[in-house]
Amino acid sequence: MKSAAERAKLPPADVPRDGPNLTGEELETKLSTTWSNPPGFVGWLSSVDHKDIGRRYVITALVFLALAGVLAIAMRLQLARPDNDLIGAARYNEIFTMHGTTMMFLFAVPVMQGMQIYLTPLMIGTRSNAFPRLNAFSYWMYLAGGLLLWIAFVLNVGPDIGWFAYPPLSGPQFGVGKRVDIWAQMITFTEVAALAAAVSQTATLHKHKAPGMSLARMPIFVWATLVTSLMVIFSMPSVALASGMLLSDRLVGTHFYNPAERGDALLWQHLFWFFGHPEVYIIFLPATGFVSEIVATFSRRSIVMYPIVVMSLVATGILAFGLWVHHMFATGLPRIGYSFYTAASMSVAIPTGLQIFCWIATLWEGRPQLKVPLLYVIGFIFTFVIGGLTGVMIAAVPLDLQLHDTYFIVAHFHYVLIGGAVFPLLGAITYWFPKATGRLMSETLGKIAFWMIFLGFQLAFFPMHIAGIYGMPRRVYTYPAGMGLELPNMLSTLGSLVVSAAVLLFVVNLVISARSGRRAAPNPWDAPSLEWATSCPPPPYNFPHIPLVSSRTPLWDAGEKLPVVYGLRVEDRELVLTTVMSAKPDVREPSPEPSPWPLIGTVATTAMFVCSIFSPWAVLVGVVPVALALTAWFWPKSPAPEREPVIS
Amino acid sequence: MRHEPKFTDDLSALPTHAFSFRSLTWWGIIAFMVIEGAFFALAMAAYFFLMAQEQEWAPRPWSPPDLLAGTLFTAVMLLSEVPNTMIKKAANAYDVAAVRKLLPVMSAIGLLLVIIRGFEFNSLNVLWYDNAYGSIIWALLFLHTTHIVTDWGDTLVLWQLMKTPHGEDPRRLVDTDENALYWRFVWLTWLPIYVLIYWVPRLFR
């Protein structure tokens, strides 16, 4: 056998490679065999294809959206009239906790990561993402965490302490039983999932870009993905540490949050919001990425002032880490703290405002086509500006102290999160639906659903500003008559019913269009970015040949023929790594084959996490199967190294 | 429309492995270092936040941790960088024989450190449930222990792998190089934690 030094100097093996001599149907048949999942159910469970993982993420997140939406309707029905007794106080506590927790941890962040996992490898012109098994592990962990929370809720041990679980309410003294532990351990699951996906994305976007796609040529959605992935990496450890400390206070008697033993309940708030505020931007920035892509395509021109948009994304990502204390104005702060965090909170409006001006300028300079995705963008700009402005209002401490914990805040963050993230998401689903399914969504149903969602949303959430100014607190299961709260609450309830009917219509459109929608050409919108260079839906290997990029709008500039590089193996999974800044081809990299071990690793980790709700010893015992599963995951399956590397 | 290809550059002569930032796994490892570094930084921030609740640190009647075990641990940790650097250089020079000789040494050092760590827990002079000071001291030491045990496990697995014919695969030498990089991170993060656990409670009495 050859030594490692000799192996390192070997010329490439003479094996089939894509190129002028192997192209077209013959190439695609070979690539298809190499990159397809193994057959059967086990093959389905073993998939590491980013398109499968991304699709699973998005569909699962939409199911959680529907579940949390049902809870929202339950709350609105309870609040429709004063002194209503449809839902009792204790159950109401569980419902608003489950609603917020599900929306933030099981819908908003995962759905954005799912879209990113599906789209970014296609947009940067590669066959797969980095560490695809880690990506698969990420999805299974997310699913396990979601199931833990919802099975607990169905079994009547769901959490009831609000989505941010402040101690001492969530501590061992007041949060009796296992409700809080289940919430905290769900956090661990979803954070592991989000971090795993973020690591995969970060490596993908640094090293997998198609040759020529320098940083300055990356699509803006890809920039948004890079910024949010880095934000996940820096922020999520905070909530994982905080919830770990909460679990240990509850399980083994530590005193991190116990003032009686010199701990501090506010430590929780700092750690939680150091994660919680960036999380808002982790949800919002991908949505701005959707907006940039949709605006460019439907304006028929590239985005105006690309560098400003990119720098705004980066600036927002950095500023997001300096704002968390504005969630804590009512806890009492030093005066300088008030000033600093007010200024920081207001300053984040600047990069966001710049982006909005760039989109408006692009629409102004272009020839906008008012298709459904662009309607959602316009709905987004209108709604998000209102939410942003109320955000600037409550960045001012005196007003915040008046409005803290009232329905004004509920109105504000729904304007920001639904207007700022869900509207662009619905536009993005409509926009990329043909890419994923090969069919277009119905424009007519799409337009009806848009107007119902847009108007229903305003009806549901604008009156909450009024209810909040009248003094209606959040998280109360009812309110007395005669305080002027009847009308805004009834309007909100009616609006929420309109929104749910509209979402139902959106789903009906999805189902009908997936089955019998108009067939989509590879580039139905005549868009400029690389995901539209391949067929709809894309084959398992994404691209027959890897594109060579020489501009920000490669498909608009390509002409009849698309420049490609060639020479990658086709009978083993192989892709090209490029340099970070200028994306020069650097290394041929084997890509991992499908494997059941990420799922088995998840089962082992789930056993450890769930049992550790009940006993700390579960961590010591449970770590053994986890270590064995991870070792089996990485261990090469062939007896000796191949002539050219394969990750089996 | 779907575009016809226009063939430009042939990539078949590119290498199939590379060290340092040219390697994909290097980026993954750096990302995990940042995640773990964020954990440590936030735990240290929590330490100072809780410290602000007390008039003195360690709060009386608790004594600061005994120095012997922690200092011995630190010394062994720092010395371990010698064989660690040797492994890293051997991996970069494709010297599989040297890597195969040195990995058991690093595995033994890992075992020794885990044993000393056991004595460290016994020399803290406070229990995690005594007060918030005890809780955060134990938390820092526990977090770093997971770090040590994980890398020790990595090293054991790598040692076994390098004994097989797969050891001759240059990509496994890249793994070895990156395992050595991670070990540097493990001992570098220990240094501020050592100061926080053993020295700050002495200096602020």
CSV table of C-alpha atoms in Angstrom, one decimal, chain B residues 5-132:
chain,number,residue,atom,x,y,z
B,5,PRO,CA,-23.1,24.4,-21.2
B,6,LYS,CA,-20.1,26.4,-22.4
B,7,PHE,CA,-17.1,24.5,-21.0
B,8,THR,CA,-14.3,26.6,-19.5
B,9,ASP,CA,-11.9,25.2,-16.9
B,10,ASP,CA,-11.1,21.6,-16.2
B,11,LEU,CA,-10.9,21.0,-12.4
B,12,SER,CA,-9.9,17.3,-12.5
B,13,ALA,CA,-6.3,18.1,-11.5
B,14,LEU,CA,-7.3,19.9,-8.3
B,15,PRO,CA,-6.2,18.1,-5.1
B,16,THR,CA,-8.6,16.1,-3.0
B,17,HIS,CA,-7.4,17.3,0.4
B,18,ALA,CA,-5.9,20.5,1.9
B,19,PHE,CA,-4.8,21.6,5.3
B,20,SER,CA,-5.9,24.6,7.4
B,21,PHE,CA,-8.4,27.1,6.1
B,22,ARG,CA,-8.5,25.4,2.7
B,23,SER,CA,-10.1,22.4,4.3
B,24,LEU,CA,-13.9,22.3,4.7
B,25,THR,CA,-13.8,20.6,8.1
B,26,TRP,CA,-11.5,23.4,9.4
B,27,TRP,CA,-14.4,25.8,8.9
B,28,GLY,CA,-16.7,23.5,10.7
B,29,ILE,CA,-14.3,23.2,13.6
B,30,ILE,CA,-13.8,27.0,13.8
B,31,ALA,CA,-17.6,27.4,13.9
B,32,PHE,CA,-17.9,24.9,16.8
B,33,MET,CA,-15.0,26.7,18.6
B,34,VAL,CA,-16.9,30.0,18.3
B,35,ILE,CA,-20.0,28.3,19.7
B,36,GLU,CA,-18.1,26.8,22.6
B,37,GLY,CA,-16.2,30.0,23.0
B,38,ALA,CA,-19.5,31.9,23.2
B,39,PHE,CA,-20.7,29.4,25.9
B,40,PHE,CA,-17.5,30.1,28.0
B,41,ALA,CA,-17.7,33.9,27.5
B,42,LEU,CA,-21.3,34.0,28.6
B,43,ALA,CA,-20.6,31.7,31.6
B,44,MET,CA,-17.8,34.1,32.5
B,45,ALA,CA,-20.2,37.0,32.2
B,46,ALA,CA,-22.6,35.2,34.5
B,47,TYR,CA,-19.7,34.7,36.9
B,48,PHE,CA,-19.1,38.4,37.1
B,49,PHE,CA,-22.8,39.2,37.3
B,50,LEU,CA,-23.2,36.9,40.3
B,51,MET,CA,-19.9,38.2,41.8
B,52,ALA,CA,-21.5,41.7,41.9
B,53,GLN,CA,-24.1,40.4,44.3
B,54,GLU,CA,-21.5,39.6,47.0
B,55,GLN,CA,-19.4,41.8,49.2
B,56,GLU,CA,-16.5,39.5,49.0
B,57,TRP,CA,-15.6,36.6,46.7
B,58,ALA,CA,-15.4,33.8,47.7
B,59,PRO,CA,-18.2,34.7,50.3
B,60,ARG,CA,-17.3,33.7,53.8
B,61,PRO,CA,-17.4,31.2,55.4
B,62,TRP,CA,-16.4,29.4,52.2
B,63,SER,CA,-12.7,29.2,51.4
B,64,PRO,CA,-11.3,29.7,47.9
B,65,PRO,CA,-10.6,26.4,46.1
B,66,ASP,CA,-7.3,24.6,47.0
B,67,LEU,CA,-4.7,25.3,44.4
B,68,LEU,CA,-2.8,22.1,44.0
B,69,ALA,CA,-5.1,20.0,41.7
B,70,GLY,CA,-6.0,23.0,39.5
B,71,THR,CA,-2.5,24.2,39.1
B,72,LEU,CA,-1.2,20.7,38.4
B,73,PHE,CA,-3.9,20.4,35.8
B,74,THR,CA,-2.8,23.7,34.2
B,75,ALA,CA,0.8,22.6,34.1
B,76,VAL,CA,0.0,19.3,32.4
B,77,MET,CA,-2.3,21.1,30.0
B,78,LEU,CA,0.4,23.5,29.0
B,79,LEU,CA,3.0,20.8,28.7
B,80,SER,CA,0.6,18.8,26.5
B,81,GLU,CA,1.2,21.4,23.8
B,82,VAL,CA,4.6,20.0,23.2
B,83,PRO,CA,3.4,16.6,21.9
B,84,ASN,CA,0.4,18.3,20.4
B,85,THR,CA,2.6,20.5,18.2
B,86,MET,CA,4.7,17.5,17.3
B,87,ILE,CA,1.6,15.7,16.1
B,88,LYS,CA,0.4,18.7,14.1
B,89,LYS,CA,3.8,19.0,12.4
B,90,ALA,CA,3.9,15.3,11.7
B,91,ALA,CA,0.4,15.3,10.2
B,92,ASN,CA,1.4,18.3,7.9
B,93,ALA,CA,4.5,16.4,6.8
B,94,TYR,CA,2.5,13.2,6.0
B,95,ASP,CA,4.5,11.3,8.7
B,96,VAL,CA,2.0,8.7,9.6
B,97,ALA,CA,4.4,6.7,11.7
B,98,ALA,CA,5.0,9.7,14.0
B,99,VAL,CA,1.3,10.4,14.3
B,100,ARG,CA,0.7,6.8,15.2
B,101,LYS,CA,3.3,7.0,17.9
B,102,LEU,CA,2.1,10.3,19.3
B,103,LEU,CA,-1.6,9.8,19.4
B,104,PRO,CA,-1.4,7.2,22.3
B,105,VAL,CA,0.7,9.8,24.2
B,106,MET,CA,-2.0,12.4,23.7
B,107,SER,CA,-4.7,9.9,24.7
B,108,ALA,CA,-2.7,9.1,27.9
B,109,ILE,CA,-2.4,12.8,28.7
B,110,GLY,CA,-6.2,13.1,28.2
B,111,LEU,CA,-6.7,10.3,30.7
B,112,LEU,CA,-4.3,11.9,33.2
B,113,LEU,CA,-6.2,15.2,32.9
B,114,VAL,CA,-9.6,13.6,33.4
B,115,ILE,CA,-8.2,12.0,36.6
B,116,ILE,CA,-6.8,15.2,37.9
B,117,ARG,CA,-10.1,16.9,37.1
B,118,GLY,CA,-11.8,14.5,39.5
B,119,PHE,CA,-9.5,15.8,42.2
B,120,GLU,CA,-10.2,19.4,41.2
B,121,PHE,CA,-13.9,18.9,41.8
B,122,ASN,CA,-13.0,17.6,45.3
B,123,SER,CA,-10.9,20.7,46.1
B,124,LEU,CA,-13.4,23.5,45.4
B,125,ASN,CA,-14.3,23.8,49.0
B,126,VAL,CA,-17.9,24.6,48.1
B,127,LEU,CA,-20.8,22.5,46.6
B,128,TRP,CA,-23.0,23.5,43.7
B,129,TYR,CA,-26.1,23.8,46.0
B,130,ASP,CA,-24.4,25.8,48.7
B,131,ASN,CA,-25.0,29.2,47.1
B,132,ALA,CA,-24.7,31.0,43.7
